[in-house]
């Protein structure tokens, strides 16, 4: 029966600090696992828990709230987990997600794995059932060997067995999450530990505040000299700024490096805004040119992975035409895809500062022709785009809708943009300028759908700022129920759904000719706005740019939870947005389905 507990010893032998509450005369002199866990988080500066309640952690959430923590309850653990990971990205402190055992834990695992993949610090705390029953596979309530299952999905996994170990366990989890390359950590908390009672003074002493959890790491002088040597040879240099640089929060040093070197810079998706997209050295609008023609590339907290075609191929120009300088906290990242001529291992701020200091005497300045070439290309592309954004096509297309949102963010640059989808993602990324660091949160390294609502909640909670979540209708479907969470906590979140009736496009057909809809289409003209109204939020159906502009303006000035269902031409999108080339194909399939050629 759920909730039935076997009698078990409360204290390990020799642990004389553990006492039984029944025998205690003064309850005030005691504490328990619940309170120790809350205190251990608080002592390490963690003030918010993102969770879904249930056995054995329901009371833990209640007590945390009673002890002054912010406890944000979601409708599904995946979104609580995404929120925690985004909190980690935004604050450099581990975001904490709390779940029940087995199914709740597994629902949280996707988010934990995503945090690890993105190098964001997060701690997943899951309650677990009776150890001795789990280990003998005797079928306990929500039984699962969670510790073993979590391991491949995170940087470190720990289990607590005694209340007096809570302090050290939380300290270990915090340090593992934020030190070196940040990532996800799993902390397994058997329900029985929460109920263990011990002396309050001893409990207090057992807490550990992590000192200098992510020590700054300076590169060696040799490594700096090597990098300067490469920079001195550069004729067509480039700096690629990644989300590791955004995470590092050394915004002023990065600005100084970019401006003193004079190098053009290319922001990766979530590094947009580390320097404003409107900065004169921003080469985002000349992306193809700078990737192809650059000869020296400084990678600043950005991996050379699929998002950069692994540093190889047509996009990167002639093979062997580049030298890479890579700044990364993780030495093992070097040479992951291509040779790194000058690895600089350390935190972005320290490495950038070391380069700035060493550059002073070297007179580093890129040739004017290169800068002019990049600038001319960028300006030309931006002008072409500006015209498209003004269109008044009926039905509304991505350009017109994004023209409206671009203006909204330009007017209110403090707004945090959350963005997911395929076309909705790729086009919003290239059209909407970001002006402040860590003001764009998106699908990250995996391109995961469903991060939107968790990210929006975390952004609003952690920063208190207005959030604009630009969501493909499919992307939104992965997390849509969390609009209730947004309404419940009355968060300043405006969701704009780009509703093209489907995945990539809304005009797909069933190639078998049957009655079932195509695999990529949804119910036509779905009223996501009415769904928002059901929870007391503002819902608007916007069918043209003027209606969209008005609804966004009202949402951003009122701060009310709002969902704008923006009708987008079902025929406007491309298969997989910008990455259609990653879809596998074969001559057999192409021959069998002539339709495949038109996609
Ligand atoms: P993007 O997707 O924006 O290109 P990635 O997530 O691929 O960025 O790369 C981020 C890189 O930044 C990772 O290799 C990670 O090790 C590194 N990193 C994370 N934090 C820091 C830091 N504080 N200093 C230096 N490098 C960091
Ligand atoms: C967890 C695969 C990539 S993009 C996408 C899916 C399902 C949705 C695209 O449609 P949307 O945007 O959001 O309506 P638009 O503007 O192009 O119409 N499951 C997960 N992650 C991913 N990436 C997928 C599936 C996918
Ligand atoms: Mg869509």
XYZ file of C-alpha atoms and ligand atoms in Angstrom:
653
model
C 0.000 0.000 0.000
C 1.323 3.416 -0.931
C 2.581 5.318 2.067
C 2.971 2.230 4.299
C 6.417 2.323 5.857
C 8.469 -0.460 7.316
C 9.942 0.065 10.733
C 13.616 0.757 10.387
C 16.448 1.960 12.516
C 16.626 5.725 12.552
C 20.297 6.001 13.223
C 23.305 4.147 11.974
C 25.345 2.595 14.722
C 27.663 5.054 16.366
C 25.834 8.118 15.064
C 25.120 9.438 18.509
C 23.808 12.732 17.204
C 20.714 11.036 15.823
C 17.880 10.823 18.333
C 14.300 9.671 18.277
C 11.763 12.479 18.547
C 9.430 10.308 20.625
C 11.924 10.338 23.443
C 12.873 13.958 23.179
C 11.578 16.264 25.831
C 12.395 19.451 24.002
C 11.402 19.407 20.331
C 13.078 22.776 19.858
C 16.463 21.203 20.410
C 15.926 18.883 17.446
C 15.948 19.154 13.704
C 15.158 16.690 10.926
C 16.126 15.787 7.375
C 13.491 18.102 5.887
C 14.856 21.127 7.700
C 18.493 20.230 7.213
C 17.981 19.955 3.460
C 16.247 23.326 3.329
C 18.938 24.918 5.528
C 21.724 23.359 3.456
C 20.282 24.858 0.261
C 19.722 28.238 1.888
C 23.208 28.421 3.347
C 24.485 28.046 -0.214
C 22.386 30.911 -1.494
C 19.688 28.821 -3.131
C 16.393 30.568 -2.617
C 14.104 28.961 -5.164
C 12.958 25.407 -5.830
C 11.151 24.402 -9.026
C 9.078 21.327 -8.307
C 6.106 19.019 -8.656
C 4.869 17.698 -5.267
C 4.068 14.132 -4.233
C 5.337 11.327 -1.966
C 7.896 11.703 -0.437
C 8.619 15.390 -1.060
C 5.227 17.129 -0.674
C 5.992 18.324 2.827
C 9.530 19.286 1.872
C 8.033 21.840 -0.528
C 5.608 23.079 2.104
C 8.310 23.427 4.747
C 10.645 25.161 2.279
C 7.904 27.684 1.574
C 7.327 28.063 5.317
C 11.060 28.720 5.739
C 10.956 31.596 3.247
C 12.095 29.825 0.108
C 10.301 30.444 -3.180
C 8.762 27.141 -4.253
C 7.345 27.187 -7.771
C 5.098 24.218 -8.484
C 4.758 23.094 -12.087
C 2.337 20.768 -13.843
C 5.062 18.467 -15.178
C 8.599 17.822 -13.910
C 10.237 18.334 -17.300
C 9.305 21.995 -17.198
C 10.280 22.411 -13.561
C 13.627 20.929 -14.622
C 14.031 23.218 -17.612
C 13.208 26.162 -15.354
C 15.900 25.078 -12.869
C 18.491 24.717 -15.622
C 17.687 28.127 -17.062
C 17.880 29.607 -13.560
C 21.379 28.090 -13.443
C 22.321 29.702 -16.764
C 21.010 33.099 -15.685
C 22.466 33.215 -12.175
C 25.638 31.047 -12.183
C 24.146 29.263 -9.167
C 22.703 25.771 -9.520
C 18.989 25.830 -10.232
C 17.164 23.269 -8.115
C 14.410 20.999 -9.361
C 12.607 18.660 -6.973
C 10.574 15.632 -7.988
C 8.937 12.505 -6.623
C 10.390 9.051 -7.217
C 10.482 6.926 -10.382
C 8.072 8.570 -12.888
C 8.587 12.107 -11.569
C 12.317 11.512 -11.469
C 12.312 10.245 -15.070
C 10.244 13.241 -16.155
C 12.975 15.422 -14.683
C 15.839 13.486 -16.291
C 15.362 14.999 -19.763
C 15.893 18.429 -18.266
C 18.909 17.226 -16.268
C 20.480 15.784 -19.401
C 19.691 18.975 -21.296
C 21.349 21.048 -18.556
C 24.480 18.900 -18.755
C 24.544 19.142 -22.549
C 24.262 22.923 -22.363
C 26.843 23.238 -19.542
C 24.298 24.810 -17.169
C 24.443 24.140 -13.433
C 21.389 22.371 -12.076
C 20.616 20.009 -9.223
C 17.822 17.481 -9.590
C 16.681 16.381 -6.148
C 14.387 13.390 -6.293
C 12.767 11.584 -3.443
C 13.261 7.838 -3.607
C 11.635 4.855 -1.974
C 12.916 2.445 0.668
C 16.522 1.544 -0.132
C 16.408 -2.022 1.107
C 13.230 -2.713 -0.876
C 14.602 -1.100 -4.041
C 17.869 -2.997 -3.762
C 16.045 -6.321 -3.467
C 13.596 -5.295 -6.211
C 10.670 -6.095 -3.942
C 8.257 -3.717 -5.616
C 8.043 -0.629 -3.430
C 5.787 2.332 -4.229
C 7.414 4.038 -7.250
C 10.441 1.811 -6.984
C 13.454 2.523 -9.157
C 17.229 2.467 -8.835
C 17.345 6.178 -9.561
C 20.987 6.775 -8.693
C 22.202 4.311 -11.311
C 19.776 5.589 -13.921
C 20.722 9.235 -13.412
C 24.477 8.725 -13.810
C 24.855 8.864 -17.597
C 22.732 11.996 -17.789
C 24.653 14.215 -15.428
C 28.068 15.371 -14.300
C 27.791 13.749 -10.880
C 25.213 11.731 -8.946
C 25.054 11.384 -5.164
C 22.790 9.679 -2.635
C 22.202 10.646 0.942
C 21.671 7.957 3.526
C 21.726 9.850 6.809
C 20.378 13.204 7.924
C 23.780 14.211 9.242
C 25.222 13.868 5.702
C 22.797 16.341 4.144
C 25.123 19.317 4.621
C 28.056 17.676 2.915
C 25.892 16.128 0.184
C 24.386 19.470 -0.797
C 27.847 21.071 -0.731
C 29.135 18.372 -3.058
C 26.173 18.805 -5.374
C 26.627 22.578 -5.517
C 30.355 22.390 -6.211
C 29.966 19.683 -8.839
C 27.280 21.697 -10.626
C 29.180 24.987 -10.909
C 32.899 24.185 -10.877
C 34.866 23.488 -14.051
C 32.446 22.960 -16.912
C 29.046 23.456 -15.273
C 26.405 20.759 -15.602
C 23.587 18.788 -14.077
C 23.918 16.965 -10.756
C 21.568 14.362 -9.343
C 20.928 14.151 -5.606
C 18.964 11.114 -4.468
C 17.046 11.664 -1.245
C 15.403 8.538 0.177
C 12.164 9.613 1.837
C 13.241 8.038 5.127
C 16.169 10.456 5.452
C 13.791 13.413 5.484
C 12.091 12.036 8.581
C 15.314 11.334 10.463
C 15.678 13.457 13.562
C 18.889 14.770 15.110
C 20.127 17.327 17.585
C 19.599 20.831 16.171
C 23.005 22.164 17.239
C 24.797 19.196 15.688
C 22.621 19.596 12.621
C 23.576 23.231 12.286
C 27.245 22.260 12.550
C 26.823 19.683 9.800
C 25.857 22.321 7.221
C 28.553 23.268 4.723
C 28.719 26.568 2.899
C 30.721 26.034 -0.269
C 33.614 28.499 -0.362
C 34.566 29.757 -3.833
C 32.398 27.175 -5.645
C 33.721 27.991 -9.141
C 37.270 29.275 -8.699
C 38.469 31.516 -11.505
C 41.104 29.826 -13.657
C 43.858 31.804 -15.380
C 45.636 30.504 -18.479
C 49.395 30.005 -18.326
C 51.627 32.780 -19.745
C 52.928 30.348 -22.411
C 49.423 29.660 -23.636
C 48.683 33.386 -23.776
C 51.896 34.081 -25.707
C 51.003 31.337 -28.190
C 47.565 32.871 -28.741
C 49.052 36.335 -29.246
C 51.444 34.829 -31.787
C 48.469 33.531 -33.779
C 46.618 36.837 -33.466
C 49.622 38.756 -34.798
C 49.509 36.766 -38.048
C 45.782 37.341 -38.566
C 44.633 39.138 -41.691
C 40.939 38.298 -41.403
C 40.217 37.611 -37.733
C 36.899 36.766 -36.071
C 35.655 36.231 -32.533
C 32.837 33.718 -32.026
C 31.022 34.364 -28.750
C 29.154 31.417 -27.240
C 26.757 30.857 -24.400
C 29.678 29.869 -22.139
C 30.746 33.518 -22.409
C 27.216 34.697 -21.652
C 27.189 32.372 -18.636
C 30.521 33.704 -17.354
C 29.041 37.175 -16.770
C 32.357 38.889 -17.537
C 30.514 41.177 -19.935
C 32.810 44.200 -19.499
C 35.994 42.221 -20.169
C 34.487 40.646 -23.289
C 33.495 44.100 -24.526
C 37.025 45.340 -23.922
C 38.566 42.400 -25.780
C 36.281 42.914 -28.768
C 36.745 46.672 -28.900
C 40.502 46.742 -28.219
C 41.184 44.013 -30.777
C 38.810 45.565 -33.288
C 37.859 42.048 -34.459
C 34.401 41.423 -35.920
C 32.352 39.151 -33.663
C 29.705 36.537 -34.332
C 27.339 35.732 -31.462
C 26.007 32.196 -31.138
C 22.277 32.062 -30.451
C 22.232 32.510 -26.679
C 25.268 34.804 -26.743
C 23.277 37.405 -28.637
C 23.258 40.476 -26.419
C 26.564 39.792 -24.630
C 27.441 42.727 -26.850
C 24.408 44.364 -28.460
C 23.492 42.987 -31.890
C 23.599 46.624 -33.027
C 27.306 46.937 -32.110
C 29.298 48.161 -35.148
C 31.599 45.105 -34.962
C 28.714 42.607 -34.911
C 29.024 40.324 -37.934
C 25.802 38.376 -37.415
C 24.364 39.712 -40.665
C 27.537 38.639 -42.508
C 27.691 35.174 -40.962
C 28.427 33.190 -44.116
C 31.175 35.579 -45.146
C 33.044 35.653 -41.832
C 32.898 31.894 -41.351
C 34.155 31.239 -44.874
C 36.792 33.933 -45.245
C 38.228 34.418 -41.759
C 41.769 33.145 -41.179
C 41.976 33.301 -37.375
C 38.978 32.513 -35.184
C 38.853 33.056 -31.432
C 36.236 30.785 -29.877
C 35.018 32.426 -26.671
C 32.999 29.908 -24.640
C 31.591 28.228 -27.761
C 32.056 24.630 -28.853
C 32.888 23.790 -32.456
C 29.964 21.354 -32.718
C 27.107 20.756 -35.188
C 25.941 24.319 -34.741
C 29.160 25.390 -36.466
C 29.315 22.469 -38.927
C 32.073 20.953 -36.779
C 34.490 23.607 -38.056
C 34.685 21.857 -41.418
C 33.112 21.801 -44.834
C 32.045 24.419 -47.373
C 30.817 26.814 -44.741
C 34.385 27.181 -43.425
C 36.073 27.828 -46.773
C 39.222 26.046 -47.924
C 40.393 23.204 -45.674
C 43.318 24.357 -43.563
C 42.511 28.023 -44.134
C 41.895 28.748 -40.449
C 43.705 28.828 -37.184
C 41.631 28.513 -34.047
C 42.282 30.030 -30.649
C 39.853 28.481 -28.185
C 38.988 29.822 -24.754
C 37.211 27.221 -22.645
C 37.033 26.158 -19.017
C 37.243 22.519 -20.079
C 40.642 21.385 -21.449
C 39.058 18.317 -23.044
C 37.024 20.508 -25.364
C 40.182 21.375 -27.315
C 40.638 19.543 -30.660
C 37.162 18.000 -30.344
C 36.521 18.579 -34.063
C 39.471 20.456 -35.544
C 42.985 21.291 -34.453
C 43.186 24.154 -31.987
C 46.343 26.178 -32.683
C 46.197 28.003 -29.368
C 44.151 26.510 -26.528
C 43.469 28.866 -23.625
C 42.094 26.930 -20.700
C 40.350 28.984 -18.061
C 37.265 31.038 -17.436
C 36.261 33.451 -20.171
C 36.845 36.535 -18.034
C 40.386 35.583 -16.954
C 41.421 34.402 -20.427
C 40.006 37.476 -22.140
C 41.749 39.712 -19.601
C 45.043 37.893 -20.153
C 44.732 38.476 -23.903
C 43.891 42.153 -23.387
C 46.938 42.623 -21.126
C 49.267 40.832 -23.541
C 47.852 42.594 -26.602
C 48.686 46.089 -25.341
C 52.321 45.998 -26.453
C 51.702 44.040 -29.663
C 49.738 46.592 -31.668
C 47.070 44.120 -32.755
C 44.669 45.594 -35.291
C 42.897 43.860 -38.175
C 43.417 45.250 -41.707
C 40.837 47.857 -42.629
C 39.868 46.042 -45.875
C 38.565 43.058 -43.880
C 36.513 45.209 -41.552
C 35.077 47.161 -44.473
C 34.238 43.971 -46.327
C 32.376 42.542 -43.321
C 30.626 45.803 -42.586
C 29.449 46.302 -46.179
C 28.069 42.769 -46.349
C 26.279 43.105 -43.007
C 24.707 46.437 -43.881
C 23.579 45.132 -47.278
C 21.933 42.074 -45.764
C 20.258 44.125 -43.052
C 18.784 46.493 -45.625
C 17.375 43.594 -47.643
C 15.803 42.197 -44.495
C 14.342 45.536 -43.379
C 12.143 45.679 -46.488
C 10.761 42.189 -45.929
C 9.801 43.048 -42.348
C 7.458 45.808 -43.498
C 5.148 43.570 -45.567
C 1.422 43.389 -44.987
C 0.801 40.027 -46.653
C -2.466 38.267 -45.938
C -2.125 35.744 -44.354
C 0.627 37.138 -42.155
C 4.101 35.678 -42.741
C 7.065 35.179 -40.408
C 8.784 38.364 -41.592
C 5.873 40.666 -40.862
C 5.181 39.112 -37.450
C 8.861 39.238 -36.501
C 9.115 42.834 -37.696
C 6.555 43.679 -35.006
C 8.405 41.725 -32.302
C 11.757 43.222 -33.309
C 10.341 46.693 -32.739
C 8.871 45.612 -29.400
C 12.270 44.417 -28.133
C 14.057 47.482 -29.521
C 11.649 49.653 -27.550
C 11.913 47.519 -24.415
C 15.450 46.057 -24.469
C 15.142 44.825 -20.881
C 12.605 42.229 -22.004
C 13.949 38.679 -21.926
C 13.244 36.789 -25.132
C 12.481 33.066 -24.996
C 12.350 31.342 -28.367
C 11.647 27.869 -29.731
C 10.310 26.181 -32.834
C 11.915 25.521 -36.211
C 11.175 28.416 -38.590
C 9.948 30.394 -35.592
C 13.342 29.853 -33.953
C 15.650 30.378 -36.894
C 13.918 33.446 -38.238
C 13.408 35.066 -34.852
C 17.100 34.519 -34.059
C 18.261 36.267 -37.186
C 15.671 39.067 -37.165
C 15.130 40.137 -33.552
C 18.074 42.045 -32.083
C 19.080 41.441 -28.483
C 20.623 44.318 -26.590
C 21.570 42.913 -23.185
C 23.551 39.875 -22.012
C 21.559 36.743 -21.127
C 18.358 38.198 -22.580
C 17.810 35.398 -25.094
C 17.001 31.849 -23.992
C 16.305 29.175 -26.536
C 16.514 25.505 -27.483
C 20.265 25.331 -26.813
C 22.734 22.717 -27.954
C 20.195 19.948 -28.502
C 17.566 22.059 -30.223
C 15.074 20.684 -27.740
C 11.389 21.517 -28.116
C 9.392 22.263 -24.986
C 11.855 24.397 -23.076
C 9.804 27.548 -23.603
C 7.410 27.711 -20.669
C 9.975 26.496 -18.106
C 12.458 29.053 -19.426
C 9.847 31.809 -19.330
C 8.923 31.023 -15.732
C 12.578 30.916 -14.632
C 13.441 34.140 -16.443
C 10.538 35.957 -14.800
C 11.206 34.513 -11.342
C 14.990 34.930 -11.353
C 15.160 38.414 -12.862
C 11.750 39.964 -12.158
C 11.806 41.170 -15.767
C 9.174 41.024 -18.470
C 9.435 37.944 -20.696
C 8.400 37.573 -24.339
C 8.199 33.915 -25.376
C 8.091 33.445 -29.154
C 6.883 29.905 -29.731
C 6.172 27.731 -32.738
C 2.749 26.116 -32.310
C 4.397 22.697 -32.137
C 7.088 23.843 -29.697
C 4.412 25.331 -27.457
C 2.507 22.051 -27.465
C 5.366 20.359 -25.629
C 4.924 22.632 -22.605
C 1.589 24.388 -23.090
C -0.016 23.247 -19.845
C 2.461 25.400 -17.950
C 0.451 28.476 -18.956
C -1.573 27.594 -15.872
C 1.636 27.938 -13.828
C 2.296 31.321 -15.435
C -1.241 32.477 -14.599
C -1.140 31.013 -11.090
C 2.013 32.930 -10.172
C 0.805 35.951 -12.160
C 4.104 36.216 -14.021
C 4.920 38.991 -16.511
C 5.083 36.597 -19.436
C 3.717 37.308 -22.890
C 3.616 34.224 -25.118
C 3.323 34.754 -28.850
C 2.480 31.543 -30.697
C 3.395 31.491 -34.358
C 0.443 29.388 -35.385
C 1.034 27.973 -38.857
C -1.104 24.900 -38.056
C 1.806 22.550 -37.811
C 5.385 21.436 -37.585
C 7.407 23.479 -40.129
C 4.282 24.017 -42.251
C 0.547 23.542 -41.857
C -0.203 22.416 -45.391
C 1.265 18.906 -45.360
C -0.617 16.029 -46.976
C -1.007 12.346 -46.192
C 1.177 10.727 -48.850
C -0.824 7.528 -48.574
C -3.957 9.437 -49.557
C -5.898 8.176 -46.489
C -8.173 10.163 -44.187
C -5.650 10.654 -41.417
C -4.032 14.073 -41.378
C -0.391 14.452 -42.437
C 2.118 13.652 -39.684
C 3.167 17.287 -39.421
C -0.166 19.125 -39.270
C -2.404 20.151 -36.373
C -6.028 21.193 -36.007
C -6.466 24.242 -38.198
C -6.726 27.607 -36.447
C -6.412 26.112 -32.956
C -7.467 28.634 -30.311
C -4.486 28.596 -27.978
C -5.633 32.057 -26.869
C -8.830 30.574 -25.433
C -6.743 28.065 -23.497
C -5.020 31.011 -21.787
C -8.347 32.619 -20.973
C -9.409 29.393 -19.264
C -6.814 30.100 -16.569
C -7.639 33.788 -16.183
C -4.896 35.097 -18.470
C -5.322 37.421 -21.423
C -5.792 35.614 -24.736
C -5.767 37.363 -28.122
C -6.117 36.000 -31.666
C -4.030 38.241 -33.912
C -4.401 37.852 -37.676
C -2.319 40.735 -38.989
C 0.680 42.828 -37.943
C -1.453 45.660 -36.543
C -3.426 43.332 -34.287
C -0.217 41.668 -33.195
C 1.477 45.012 -32.463
C -1.435 46.203 -30.362
C -1.692 42.974 -28.381
C 2.066 42.836 -27.692
C 2.117 46.489 -26.674
C -0.713 45.893 -24.203
C 0.913 42.778 -22.794
C 4.335 44.346 -22.312
C 2.984 47.498 -20.747
C 0.550 45.691 -18.432
C 2.836 42.798 -17.477
C -0.250 40.552 -17.373
C 0.087 36.885 -18.310
C -0.876 36.969 -21.976
C -1.015 34.538 -24.877
C -1.221 35.929 -28.387
C -2.222 33.389 -31.003
C -0.583 34.864 -34.103
C -1.990 33.347 -37.308
C 0.893 32.614 -39.693
C 0.614 31.488 -43.308
C 0.641 27.646 -43.211
C 2.678 27.671 -46.426
C 5.364 30.104 -45.236
C 7.750 27.757 -43.422
C 10.566 25.501 -44.605
C 11.055 21.859 -43.623
C 13.149 21.923 -40.401
C 13.744 25.686 -40.734
C 17.431 26.298 -41.508
C 18.586 22.744 -40.892
C 16.632 20.739 -43.452
C 19.973 19.406 -44.728
C 20.276 17.303 -41.567
C 17.275 15.129 -42.547
C 18.432 11.720 -43.776
C 17.429 10.841 -47.321
C 18.023 8.094 -49.887
C 17.727 7.654 -53.625
C 15.169 4.901 -52.981
C 12.952 7.153 -50.900
C 13.272 10.025 -53.362
C 12.260 7.732 -56.224
C 9.330 6.253 -54.332
C 7.917 9.562 -53.113
C 8.215 12.273 -55.765
C 6.658 14.650 -53.210
C 9.888 14.423 -51.199
C 11.659 16.513 -53.845
C 9.382 19.472 -53.190
C 10.163 19.697 -49.491
P 27.212 27.831 -28.032
O 26.106 26.829 -28.170
O 26.734 29.186 -27.678
O 28.136 27.794 -29.181
P 28.395 25.917 -26.271
O 27.384 25.511 -25.259
O 28.622 25.000 -27.403
O 28.090 27.404 -26.759
O 29.803 26.108 -25.564
C 29.923 26.623 -24.292
C 31.329 26.319 -23.842
O 31.640 27.230 -22.800
C 31.509 24.926 -23.282
O 32.536 24.244 -23.960
C 31.871 25.147 -21.817
O 32.858 24.262 -21.349
C 32.389 26.554 -21.834
N 32.216 27.292 -20.595
C 31.188 27.265 -19.737
N 31.382 28.134 -18.746
C 32.562 28.728 -18.986
C 33.314 29.727 -18.322
N 32.866 30.323 -17.218
N 34.496 30.088 -18.855
C 34.970 29.485 -19.981
N 34.296 28.553 -20.646
C 33.112 28.182 -20.166
C 11.886 17.127 -27.718
C 11.827 17.772 -33.447
C 12.222 20.156 -34.195
S 11.411 21.606 -34.486
C 9.905 20.943 -34.146
C 10.019 19.600 -33.801
C 8.862 18.752 -33.441
C 8.656 21.777 -34.197
C 8.623 22.802 -35.298
O 7.343 23.337 -35.446
P 6.912 24.671 -34.757
O 7.740 25.763 -35.566
O 7.366 24.732 -33.354
O 5.473 24.847 -34.955
P 7.529 26.202 -37.092
O 7.533 27.700 -37.061
O 8.658 25.676 -37.918
O 6.209 25.651 -37.561
N 11.021 16.575 -29.958
C 11.895 17.294 -29.206
N 12.747 18.139 -29.747
C 12.780 18.285 -31.095
N 13.687 19.110 -31.614
C 11.863 17.604 -31.925
C 10.991 16.743 -31.297
C 11.374 19.155 -33.827
Mg 4.425 25.622 -36.534
